[in-house]
Tab-separated table of C-alpha atoms and ligand atoms in Angstrom:
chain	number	residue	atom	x	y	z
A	1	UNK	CA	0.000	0.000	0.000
A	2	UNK	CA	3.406	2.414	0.726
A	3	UNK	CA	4.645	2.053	-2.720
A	4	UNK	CA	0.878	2.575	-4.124
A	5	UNK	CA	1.105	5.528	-2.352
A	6	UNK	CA	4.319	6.735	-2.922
A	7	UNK	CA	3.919	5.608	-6.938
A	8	UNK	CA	0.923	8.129	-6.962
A	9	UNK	CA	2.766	10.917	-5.817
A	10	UNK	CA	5.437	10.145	-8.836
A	11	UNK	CA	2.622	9.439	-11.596
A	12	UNK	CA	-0.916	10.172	-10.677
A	13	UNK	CA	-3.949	8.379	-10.593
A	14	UNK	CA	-2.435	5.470	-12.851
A	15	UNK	CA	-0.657	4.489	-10.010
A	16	UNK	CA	-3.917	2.339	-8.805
A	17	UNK	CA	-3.791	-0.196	-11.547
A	18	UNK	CA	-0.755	-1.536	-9.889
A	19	UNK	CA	-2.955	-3.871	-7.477
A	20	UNK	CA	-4.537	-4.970	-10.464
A	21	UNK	CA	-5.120	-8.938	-9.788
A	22	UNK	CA	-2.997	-8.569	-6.660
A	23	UNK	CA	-4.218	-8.471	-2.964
A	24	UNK	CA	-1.470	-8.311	0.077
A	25	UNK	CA	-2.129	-12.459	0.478
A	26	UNK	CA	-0.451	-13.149	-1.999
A	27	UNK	CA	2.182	-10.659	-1.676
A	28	UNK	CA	3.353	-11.149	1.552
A	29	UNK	CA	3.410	-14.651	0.945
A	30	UNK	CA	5.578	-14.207	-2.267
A	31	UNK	CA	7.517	-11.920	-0.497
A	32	UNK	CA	8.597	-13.967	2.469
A	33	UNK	CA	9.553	-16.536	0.149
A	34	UNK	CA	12.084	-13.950	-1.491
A	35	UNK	CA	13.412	-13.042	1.651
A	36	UNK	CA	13.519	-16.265	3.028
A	37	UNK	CA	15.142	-17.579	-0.057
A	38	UNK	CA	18.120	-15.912	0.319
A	39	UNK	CA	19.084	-16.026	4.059
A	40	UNK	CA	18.606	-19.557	3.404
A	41	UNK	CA	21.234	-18.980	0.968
A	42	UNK	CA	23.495	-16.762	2.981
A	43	UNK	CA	22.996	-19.348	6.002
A	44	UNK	CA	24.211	-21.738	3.979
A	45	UNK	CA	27.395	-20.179	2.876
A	46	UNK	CA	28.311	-19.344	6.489
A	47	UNK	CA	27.834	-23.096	7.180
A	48	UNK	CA	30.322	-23.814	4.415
A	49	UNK	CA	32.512	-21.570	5.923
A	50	UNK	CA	32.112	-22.878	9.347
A	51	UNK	CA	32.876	-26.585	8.092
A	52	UNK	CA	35.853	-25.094	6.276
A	53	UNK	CA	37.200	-23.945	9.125
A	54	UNK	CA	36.650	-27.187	11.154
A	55	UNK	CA	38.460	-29.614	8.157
A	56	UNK	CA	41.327	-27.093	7.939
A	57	UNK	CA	41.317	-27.376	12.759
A	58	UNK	CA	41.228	-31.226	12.219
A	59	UNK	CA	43.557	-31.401	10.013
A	60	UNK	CA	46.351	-29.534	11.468
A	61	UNK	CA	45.049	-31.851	14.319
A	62	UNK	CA	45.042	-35.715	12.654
A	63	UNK	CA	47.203	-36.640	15.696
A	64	UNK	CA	46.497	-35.061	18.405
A	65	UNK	CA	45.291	-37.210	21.252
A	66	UNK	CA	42.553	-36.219	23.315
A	67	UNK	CA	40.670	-37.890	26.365
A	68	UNK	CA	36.420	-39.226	24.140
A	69	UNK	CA	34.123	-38.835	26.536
A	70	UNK	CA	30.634	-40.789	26.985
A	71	UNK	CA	28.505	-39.400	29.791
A	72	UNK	CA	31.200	-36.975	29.959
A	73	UNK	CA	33.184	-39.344	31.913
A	74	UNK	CA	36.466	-40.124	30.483
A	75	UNK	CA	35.846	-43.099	28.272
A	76	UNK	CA	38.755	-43.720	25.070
A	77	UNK	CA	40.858	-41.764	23.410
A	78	UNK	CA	40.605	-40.021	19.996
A	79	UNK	CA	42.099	-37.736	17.588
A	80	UNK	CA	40.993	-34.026	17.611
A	81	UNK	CA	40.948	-34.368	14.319
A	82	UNK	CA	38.065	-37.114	14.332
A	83	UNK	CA	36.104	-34.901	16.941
A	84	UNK	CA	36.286	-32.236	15.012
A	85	UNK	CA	35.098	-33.761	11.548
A	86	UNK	CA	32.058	-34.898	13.659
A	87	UNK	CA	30.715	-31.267	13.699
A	88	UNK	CA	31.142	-31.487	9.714
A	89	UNK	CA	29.071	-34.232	8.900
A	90	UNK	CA	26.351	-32.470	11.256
A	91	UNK	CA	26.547	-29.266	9.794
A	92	UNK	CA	26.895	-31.302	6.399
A	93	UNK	CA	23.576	-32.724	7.496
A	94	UNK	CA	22.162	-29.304	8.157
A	95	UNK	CA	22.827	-27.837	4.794
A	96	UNK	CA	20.960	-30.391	3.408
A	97	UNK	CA	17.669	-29.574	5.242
A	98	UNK	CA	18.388	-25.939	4.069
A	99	UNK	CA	18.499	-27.078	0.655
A	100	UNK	CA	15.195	-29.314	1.207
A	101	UNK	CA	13.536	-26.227	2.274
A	102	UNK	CA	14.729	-23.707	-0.126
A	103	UNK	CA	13.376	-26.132	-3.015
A	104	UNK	CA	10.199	-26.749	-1.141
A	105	UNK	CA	9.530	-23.174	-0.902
A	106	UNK	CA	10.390	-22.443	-4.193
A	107	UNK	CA	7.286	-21.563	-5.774
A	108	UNK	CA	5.374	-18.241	-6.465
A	109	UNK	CA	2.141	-17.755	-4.741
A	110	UNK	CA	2.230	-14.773	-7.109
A	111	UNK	CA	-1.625	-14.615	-8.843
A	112	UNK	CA	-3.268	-16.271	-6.244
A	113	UNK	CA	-4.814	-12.750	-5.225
A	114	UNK	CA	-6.732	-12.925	-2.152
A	115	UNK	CA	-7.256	-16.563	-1.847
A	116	UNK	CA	-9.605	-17.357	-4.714
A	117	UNK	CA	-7.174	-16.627	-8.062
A	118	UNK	CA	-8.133	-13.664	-10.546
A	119	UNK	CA	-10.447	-13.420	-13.218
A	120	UNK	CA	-7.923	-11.365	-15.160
A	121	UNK	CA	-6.039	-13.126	-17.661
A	122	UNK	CA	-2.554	-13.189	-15.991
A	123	UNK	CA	0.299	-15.098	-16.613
A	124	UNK	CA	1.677	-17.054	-13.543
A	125	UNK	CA	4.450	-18.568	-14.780
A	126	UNK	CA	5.990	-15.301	-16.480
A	127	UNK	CA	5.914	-13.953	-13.203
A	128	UNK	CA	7.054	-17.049	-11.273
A	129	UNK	CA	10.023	-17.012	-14.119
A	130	UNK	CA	10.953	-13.363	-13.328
A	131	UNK	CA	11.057	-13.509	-9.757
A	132	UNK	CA	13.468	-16.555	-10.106
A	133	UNK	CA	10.999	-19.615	-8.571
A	134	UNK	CA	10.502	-22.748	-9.938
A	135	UNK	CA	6.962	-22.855	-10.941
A	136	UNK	CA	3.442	-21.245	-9.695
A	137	UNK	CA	2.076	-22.556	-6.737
A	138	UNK	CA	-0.508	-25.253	-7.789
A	139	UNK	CA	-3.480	-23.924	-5.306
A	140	UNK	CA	-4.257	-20.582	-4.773
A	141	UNK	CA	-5.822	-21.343	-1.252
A	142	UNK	CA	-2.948	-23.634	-0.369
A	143	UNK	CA	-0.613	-20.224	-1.537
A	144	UNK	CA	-1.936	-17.675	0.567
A	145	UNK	CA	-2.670	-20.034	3.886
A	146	UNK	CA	0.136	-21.574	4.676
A	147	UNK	CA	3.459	-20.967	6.667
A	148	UNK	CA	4.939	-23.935	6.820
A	149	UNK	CA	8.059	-23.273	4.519
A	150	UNK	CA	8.833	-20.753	7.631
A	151	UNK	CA	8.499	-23.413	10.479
A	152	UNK	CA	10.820	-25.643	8.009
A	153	UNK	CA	13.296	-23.135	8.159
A	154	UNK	CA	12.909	-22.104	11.429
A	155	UNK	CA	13.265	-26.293	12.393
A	156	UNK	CA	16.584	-26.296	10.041
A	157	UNK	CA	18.043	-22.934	11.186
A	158	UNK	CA	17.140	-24.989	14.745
A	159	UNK	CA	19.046	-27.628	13.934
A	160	UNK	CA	21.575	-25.532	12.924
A	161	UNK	CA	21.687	-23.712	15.972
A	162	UNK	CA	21.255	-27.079	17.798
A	163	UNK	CA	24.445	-27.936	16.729
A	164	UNK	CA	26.202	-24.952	17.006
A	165	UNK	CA	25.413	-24.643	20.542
A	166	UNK	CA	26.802	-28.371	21.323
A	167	UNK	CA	29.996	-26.824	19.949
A	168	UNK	CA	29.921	-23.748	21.717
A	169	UNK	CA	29.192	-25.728	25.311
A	170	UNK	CA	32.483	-27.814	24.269
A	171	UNK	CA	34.093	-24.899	24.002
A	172	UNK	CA	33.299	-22.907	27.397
A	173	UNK	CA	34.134	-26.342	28.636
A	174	UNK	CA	37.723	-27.266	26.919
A	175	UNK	CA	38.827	-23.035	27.936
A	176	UNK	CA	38.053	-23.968	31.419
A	177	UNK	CA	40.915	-24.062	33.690
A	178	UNK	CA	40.013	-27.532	34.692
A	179	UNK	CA	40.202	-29.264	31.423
A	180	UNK	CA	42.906	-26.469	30.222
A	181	UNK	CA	42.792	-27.809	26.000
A	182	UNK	CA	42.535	-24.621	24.511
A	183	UNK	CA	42.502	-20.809	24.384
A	184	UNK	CA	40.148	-19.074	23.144
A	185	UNK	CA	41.469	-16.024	21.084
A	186	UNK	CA	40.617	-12.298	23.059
A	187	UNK	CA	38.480	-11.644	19.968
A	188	UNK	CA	35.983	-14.146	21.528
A	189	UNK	CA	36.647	-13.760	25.384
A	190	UNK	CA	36.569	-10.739	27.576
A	191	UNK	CA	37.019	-9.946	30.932
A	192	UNK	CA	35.746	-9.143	34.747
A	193	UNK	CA	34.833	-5.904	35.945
A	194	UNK	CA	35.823	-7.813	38.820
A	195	UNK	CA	37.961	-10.329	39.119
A	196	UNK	CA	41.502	-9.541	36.985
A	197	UNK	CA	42.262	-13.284	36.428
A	198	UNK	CA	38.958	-14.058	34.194
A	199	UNK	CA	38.390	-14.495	30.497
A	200	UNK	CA	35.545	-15.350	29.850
A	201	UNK	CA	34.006	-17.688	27.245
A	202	UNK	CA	31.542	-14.775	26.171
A	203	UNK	CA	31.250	-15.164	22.542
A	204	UNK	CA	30.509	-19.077	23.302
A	205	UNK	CA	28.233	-18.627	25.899
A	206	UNK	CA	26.123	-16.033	23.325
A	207	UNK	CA	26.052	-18.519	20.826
A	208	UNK	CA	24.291	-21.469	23.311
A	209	UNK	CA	22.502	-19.039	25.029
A	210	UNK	CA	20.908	-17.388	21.506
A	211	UNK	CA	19.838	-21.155	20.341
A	212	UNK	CA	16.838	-20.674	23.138
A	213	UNK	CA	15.891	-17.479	20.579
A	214	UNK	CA	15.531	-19.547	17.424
A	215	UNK	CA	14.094	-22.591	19.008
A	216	UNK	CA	11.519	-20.461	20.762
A	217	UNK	CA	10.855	-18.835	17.073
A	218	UNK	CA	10.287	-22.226	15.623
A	219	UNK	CA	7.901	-22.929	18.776
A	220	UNK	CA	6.175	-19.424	18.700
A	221	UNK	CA	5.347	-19.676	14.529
A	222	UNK	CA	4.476	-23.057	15.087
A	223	UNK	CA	1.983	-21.708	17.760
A	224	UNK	CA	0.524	-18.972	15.751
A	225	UNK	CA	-0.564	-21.260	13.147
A	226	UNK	CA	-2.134	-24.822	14.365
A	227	UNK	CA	-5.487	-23.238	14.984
A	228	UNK	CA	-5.705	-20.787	12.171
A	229	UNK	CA	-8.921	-21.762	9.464
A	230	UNK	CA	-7.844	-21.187	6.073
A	231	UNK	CA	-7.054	-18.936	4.941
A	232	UNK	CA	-5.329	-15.952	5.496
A	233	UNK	CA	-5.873	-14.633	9.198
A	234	UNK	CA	-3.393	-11.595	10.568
A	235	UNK	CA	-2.251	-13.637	13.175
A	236	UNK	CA	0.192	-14.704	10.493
A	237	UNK	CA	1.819	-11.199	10.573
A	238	UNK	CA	3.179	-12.760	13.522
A	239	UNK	CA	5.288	-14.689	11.722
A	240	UNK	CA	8.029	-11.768	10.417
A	241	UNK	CA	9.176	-11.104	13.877
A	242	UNK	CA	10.740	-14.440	14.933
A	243	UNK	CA	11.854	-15.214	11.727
A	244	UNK	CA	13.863	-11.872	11.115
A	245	UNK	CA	15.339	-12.165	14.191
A	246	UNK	CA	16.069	-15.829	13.810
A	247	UNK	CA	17.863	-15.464	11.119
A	248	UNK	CA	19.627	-12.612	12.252
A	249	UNK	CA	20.745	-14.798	15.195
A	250	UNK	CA	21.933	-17.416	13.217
A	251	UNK	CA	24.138	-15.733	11.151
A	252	UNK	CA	25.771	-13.941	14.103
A	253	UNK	CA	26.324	-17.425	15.777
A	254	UNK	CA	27.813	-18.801	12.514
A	255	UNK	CA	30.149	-15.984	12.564
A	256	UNK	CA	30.817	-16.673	15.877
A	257	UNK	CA	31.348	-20.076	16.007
A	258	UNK	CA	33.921	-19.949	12.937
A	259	UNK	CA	36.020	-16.940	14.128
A	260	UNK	CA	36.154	-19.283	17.635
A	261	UNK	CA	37.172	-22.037	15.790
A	262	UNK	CA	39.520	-20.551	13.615
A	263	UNK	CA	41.584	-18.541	16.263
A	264	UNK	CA	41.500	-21.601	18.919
A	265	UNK	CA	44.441	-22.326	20.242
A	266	UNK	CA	44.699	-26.010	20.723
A	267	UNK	CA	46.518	-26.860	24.173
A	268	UNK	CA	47.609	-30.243	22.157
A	269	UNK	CA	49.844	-31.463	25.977
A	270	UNK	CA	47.433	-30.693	28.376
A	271	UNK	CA	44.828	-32.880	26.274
A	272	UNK	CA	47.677	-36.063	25.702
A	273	UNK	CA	47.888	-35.516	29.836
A	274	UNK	CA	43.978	-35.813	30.190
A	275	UNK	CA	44.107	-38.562	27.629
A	276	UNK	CA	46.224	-40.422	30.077
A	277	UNK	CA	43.602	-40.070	32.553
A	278	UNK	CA	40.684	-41.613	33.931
A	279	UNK	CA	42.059	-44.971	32.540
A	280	UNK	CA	40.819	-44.546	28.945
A	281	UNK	CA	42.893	-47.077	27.541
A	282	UNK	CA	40.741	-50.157	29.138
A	283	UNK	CA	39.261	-51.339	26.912
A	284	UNK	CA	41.915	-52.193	24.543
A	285	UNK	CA	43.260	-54.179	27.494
A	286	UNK	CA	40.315	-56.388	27.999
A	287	UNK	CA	40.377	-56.254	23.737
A	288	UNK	CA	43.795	-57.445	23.734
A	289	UNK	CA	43.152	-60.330	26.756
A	290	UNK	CA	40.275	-61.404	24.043
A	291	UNK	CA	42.644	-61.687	21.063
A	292	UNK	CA	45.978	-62.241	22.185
A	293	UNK	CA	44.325	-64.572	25.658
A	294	UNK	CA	41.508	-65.951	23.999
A	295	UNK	CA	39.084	-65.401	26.939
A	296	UNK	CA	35.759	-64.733	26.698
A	297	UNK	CA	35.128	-61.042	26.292
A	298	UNK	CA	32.894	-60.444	29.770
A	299	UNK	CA	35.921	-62.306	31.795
A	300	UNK	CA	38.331	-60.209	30.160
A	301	UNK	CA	36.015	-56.794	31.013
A	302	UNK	CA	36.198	-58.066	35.017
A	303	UNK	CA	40.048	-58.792	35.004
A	304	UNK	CA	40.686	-55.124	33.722
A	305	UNK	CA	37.709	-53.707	36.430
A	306	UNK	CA	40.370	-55.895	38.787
A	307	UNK	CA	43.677	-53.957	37.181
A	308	UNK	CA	41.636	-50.644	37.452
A	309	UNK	CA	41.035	-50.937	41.020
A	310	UNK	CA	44.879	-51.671	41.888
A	311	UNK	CA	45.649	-48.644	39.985
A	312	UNK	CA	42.884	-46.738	41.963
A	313	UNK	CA	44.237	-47.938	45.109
A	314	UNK	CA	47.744	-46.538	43.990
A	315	UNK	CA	46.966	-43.486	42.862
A	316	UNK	CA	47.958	-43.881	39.458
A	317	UNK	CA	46.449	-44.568	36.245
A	318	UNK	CA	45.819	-47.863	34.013
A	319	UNK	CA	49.048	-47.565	31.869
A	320	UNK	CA	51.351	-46.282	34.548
A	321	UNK	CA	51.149	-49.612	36.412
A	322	UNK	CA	54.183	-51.940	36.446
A	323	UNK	CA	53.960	-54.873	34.715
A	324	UNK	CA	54.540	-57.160	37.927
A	325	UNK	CA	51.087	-55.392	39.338
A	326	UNK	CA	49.136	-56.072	35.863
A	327	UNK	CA	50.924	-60.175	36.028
A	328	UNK	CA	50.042	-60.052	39.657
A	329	UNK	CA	46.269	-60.374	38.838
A	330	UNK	CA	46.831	-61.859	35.534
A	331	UNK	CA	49.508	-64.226	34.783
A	332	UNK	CA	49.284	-64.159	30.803
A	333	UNK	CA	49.552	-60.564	30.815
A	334	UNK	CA	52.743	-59.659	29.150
A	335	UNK	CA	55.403	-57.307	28.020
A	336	UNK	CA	53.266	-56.350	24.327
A	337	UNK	CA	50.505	-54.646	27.108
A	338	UNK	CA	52.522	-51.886	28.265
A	339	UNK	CA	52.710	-50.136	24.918
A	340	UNK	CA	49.086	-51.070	24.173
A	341	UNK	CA	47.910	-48.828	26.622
A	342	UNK	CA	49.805	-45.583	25.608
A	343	UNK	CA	47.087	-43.291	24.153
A	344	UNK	CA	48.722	-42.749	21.486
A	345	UNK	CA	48.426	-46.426	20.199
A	346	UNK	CA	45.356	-46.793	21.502
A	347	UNK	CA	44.085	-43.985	18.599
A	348	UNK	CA	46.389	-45.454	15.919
A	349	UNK	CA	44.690	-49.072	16.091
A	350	UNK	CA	41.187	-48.081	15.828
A	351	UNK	CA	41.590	-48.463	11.383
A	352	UNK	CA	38.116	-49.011	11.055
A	353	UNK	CA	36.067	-46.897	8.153
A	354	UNK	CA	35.339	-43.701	9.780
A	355	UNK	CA	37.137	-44.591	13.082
A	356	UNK	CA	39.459	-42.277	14.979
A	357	UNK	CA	43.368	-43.639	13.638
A	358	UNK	CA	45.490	-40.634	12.460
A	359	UNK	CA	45.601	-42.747	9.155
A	360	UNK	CA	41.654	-43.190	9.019
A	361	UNK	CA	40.583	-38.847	9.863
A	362	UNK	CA	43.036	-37.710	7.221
A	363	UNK	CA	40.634	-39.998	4.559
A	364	UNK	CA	38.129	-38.334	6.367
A	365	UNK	CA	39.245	-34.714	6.304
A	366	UNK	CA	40.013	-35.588	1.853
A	367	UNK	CA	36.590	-36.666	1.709
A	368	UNK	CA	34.874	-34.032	3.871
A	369	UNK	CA	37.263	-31.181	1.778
A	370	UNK	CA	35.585	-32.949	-1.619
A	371	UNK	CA	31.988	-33.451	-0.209
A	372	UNK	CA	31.269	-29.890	1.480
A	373	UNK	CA	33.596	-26.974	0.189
B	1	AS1	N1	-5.057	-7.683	5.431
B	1	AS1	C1	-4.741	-8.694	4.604
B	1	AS1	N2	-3.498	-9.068	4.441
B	1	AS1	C2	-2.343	-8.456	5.020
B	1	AS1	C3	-1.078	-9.259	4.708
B	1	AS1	C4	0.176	-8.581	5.135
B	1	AS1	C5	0.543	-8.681	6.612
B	1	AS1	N3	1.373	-7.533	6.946
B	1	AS1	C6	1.314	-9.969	6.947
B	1	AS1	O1	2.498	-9.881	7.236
B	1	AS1	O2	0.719	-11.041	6.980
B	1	AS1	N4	-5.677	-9.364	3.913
B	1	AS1	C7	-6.890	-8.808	3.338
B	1	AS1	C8	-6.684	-8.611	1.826
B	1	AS1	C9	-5.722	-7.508	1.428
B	1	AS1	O3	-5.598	-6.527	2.170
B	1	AS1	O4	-5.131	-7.631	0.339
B	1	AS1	C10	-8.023	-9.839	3.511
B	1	AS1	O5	-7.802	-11.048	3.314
B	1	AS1	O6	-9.132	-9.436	3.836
């Protein structure tokens, strides 16, 4: 109605042929679909950019040996590397629900008018061509009622955010002095007013604490619509809000999240050290009393609970105990052992397809360089 107005002022009274065939249903809807179009687009480039900078971390970091966790209890080690590459394949995963949604909302509600179509003789597909979509919309209610290509991208920007947020809680978590891995660069930390010793994990915390924002979005849009009759109500106005700002939010915490991962600096002792921890080498003991032994797997899983214990009792971990102590609770145990539980070793065996061996992430980081960028 603005540019009406304003095209008035310019021309006159022809001005008010320009809603000829059109009513605001159908241009909001063909609007939003313009817009939403291209943050898709831009969300997926900063994606791109976010797994680039994640192949290039892991593989400067192939080798690197760092405590895996499971219940965030210290359970074998892995390569940085492979850790790394695991936030690929998920943001890998979430570019393809981007581009699910961008073709699924590909079409021009254009012509649809209010709800019912036009009796003017229009041509939908000239103007579906022009404004780049794929084809007319095939319903003119369907065209002006629905919202559900914004709740799919609000559920993949979600997802997005989802994962982002795993990354950034991994982050505030690894920069903590007690697990000490990395730094994070004073582009992404700040200070106290208070306390002179702090930097804090700012930038991080922003980026966990602004995927509440886009997950409520998708929950608020989602909200607006289930009891709307078709077709167009102005409840749906509702919808720009949460969106905008979801968006918004989601490129800022892409930014984020790549500048944080780019500038990292990767503490690569302090994470061997906590690799040596917490007896993560264990189960390639009771492994190797399977294969090199021959006994059955659950009697080799409560002579290793016995070998943990000892080392408990001394204060030490798994790998640091002498030989005598491991032979002293089992006999066959021999000399082969005491390398088998360095770390190190423990990474380098573990060949299989997509498993965490130096040899096995620098396939993956190849393939993930030929698959994504
Ligand atoms: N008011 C209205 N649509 C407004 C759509 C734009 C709105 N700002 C939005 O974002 O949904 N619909 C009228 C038709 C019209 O004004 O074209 C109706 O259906 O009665």
């Amino acid at each position: 109605m603005n540019i009406e107005a304003r095209l008035a002022a310019l021309i006159g009274p022809a001005a008010g042929r320009l809603h000829t065939a059109r009513s605001r249903n159908d241009q909001v809807a063909t609007d939003l679909r313009l817009w939403l179009r291209a943050r898709l687009d831009q969300a997926d480039e900063a994606c791109r950019g976010l797994q680039a900078a994640l192949i290039d971390r892991a593989e400067e970091h192939v080798a690197t040996v760092m405590p895996g966790f499971t219940h965030l209890q210290v359970a074998q080690p892995v390569s940085l590397g492979h850790h790394l590459l695991a936030y690929v394949e998920m943001i890998g995963r979430d570019r393809g629900r981007l581009a699910d949604c961008r073709g699924r909302l590909n079409e021009s509600p254009l012509g649809a008018a209010a709800l019912a179509g036009t009796s003017f003789p229009i041509d939908r597909a000239m103007t579906a061509e022009l404004l780049g979509f794929d084809r007319p919309s095939a319903n003119s209610i369907d065209a002006v009622s629905d919202r559900d290509f914004v709740v799919e991208a609000l559920a993949a920007a979600s997802l997005v955010a989802m994962h982002l947020s795993r990354l950034a809680e991994e982050l505030v978590l690894w920069s903590s002095a007690q697990f000490g891995f990395i730094a994070l660069s004073d582009r992404f930390s700040t200070g106290s007013s208070i306390m002179p010793q702090k930097r804090n994990p700012d930038a991080a915390e922003l980026v966990r604490g602004k995927t509440g924002r886009i997950v409520g979005a998708l929950i608020g849009v989602l909200i607006v619509m289930k009891g709307l009759a078709l077709t167009y109500s102005k409840d749906m106005q509702e919808d720009k809000e949460p969106l905008f700002d979801a968006f918004d939010s989601l490129a800022l915490c892409l930014t984020a999240a790549t500048g944080m991962v780019r500038d990292m600096t990767v503490k690569a002792d302090a994470m061997a050290r906590a690799a040596g921890t917490g007896h993560a080498t264990a189960t390639d003991l009771a492994d190797w009393l399977v294969q090199k032994v021959g006994v059955p797997f659950r009697e080799a899983h409560t002579i290793t609970g016995q070998i943990v214990k000892l080392a408990d009792e001394k204060g030490c971990d798994l790998k640091d105990l002498a030989l005598a102590d491991l032979r002293g609770i089992e006999p066959r145990i021999n000399a082969d052992v005491v390398a088998l539980l360095d770390p190190a070793q423990a990474i380098a065996r573990r060949t299989s397809e997509g498993g965490t061996a130096p040899s096995e992430v620098a396939k993956q980081v190849a393939r993930a360089r030929q698959r994504f960028l």
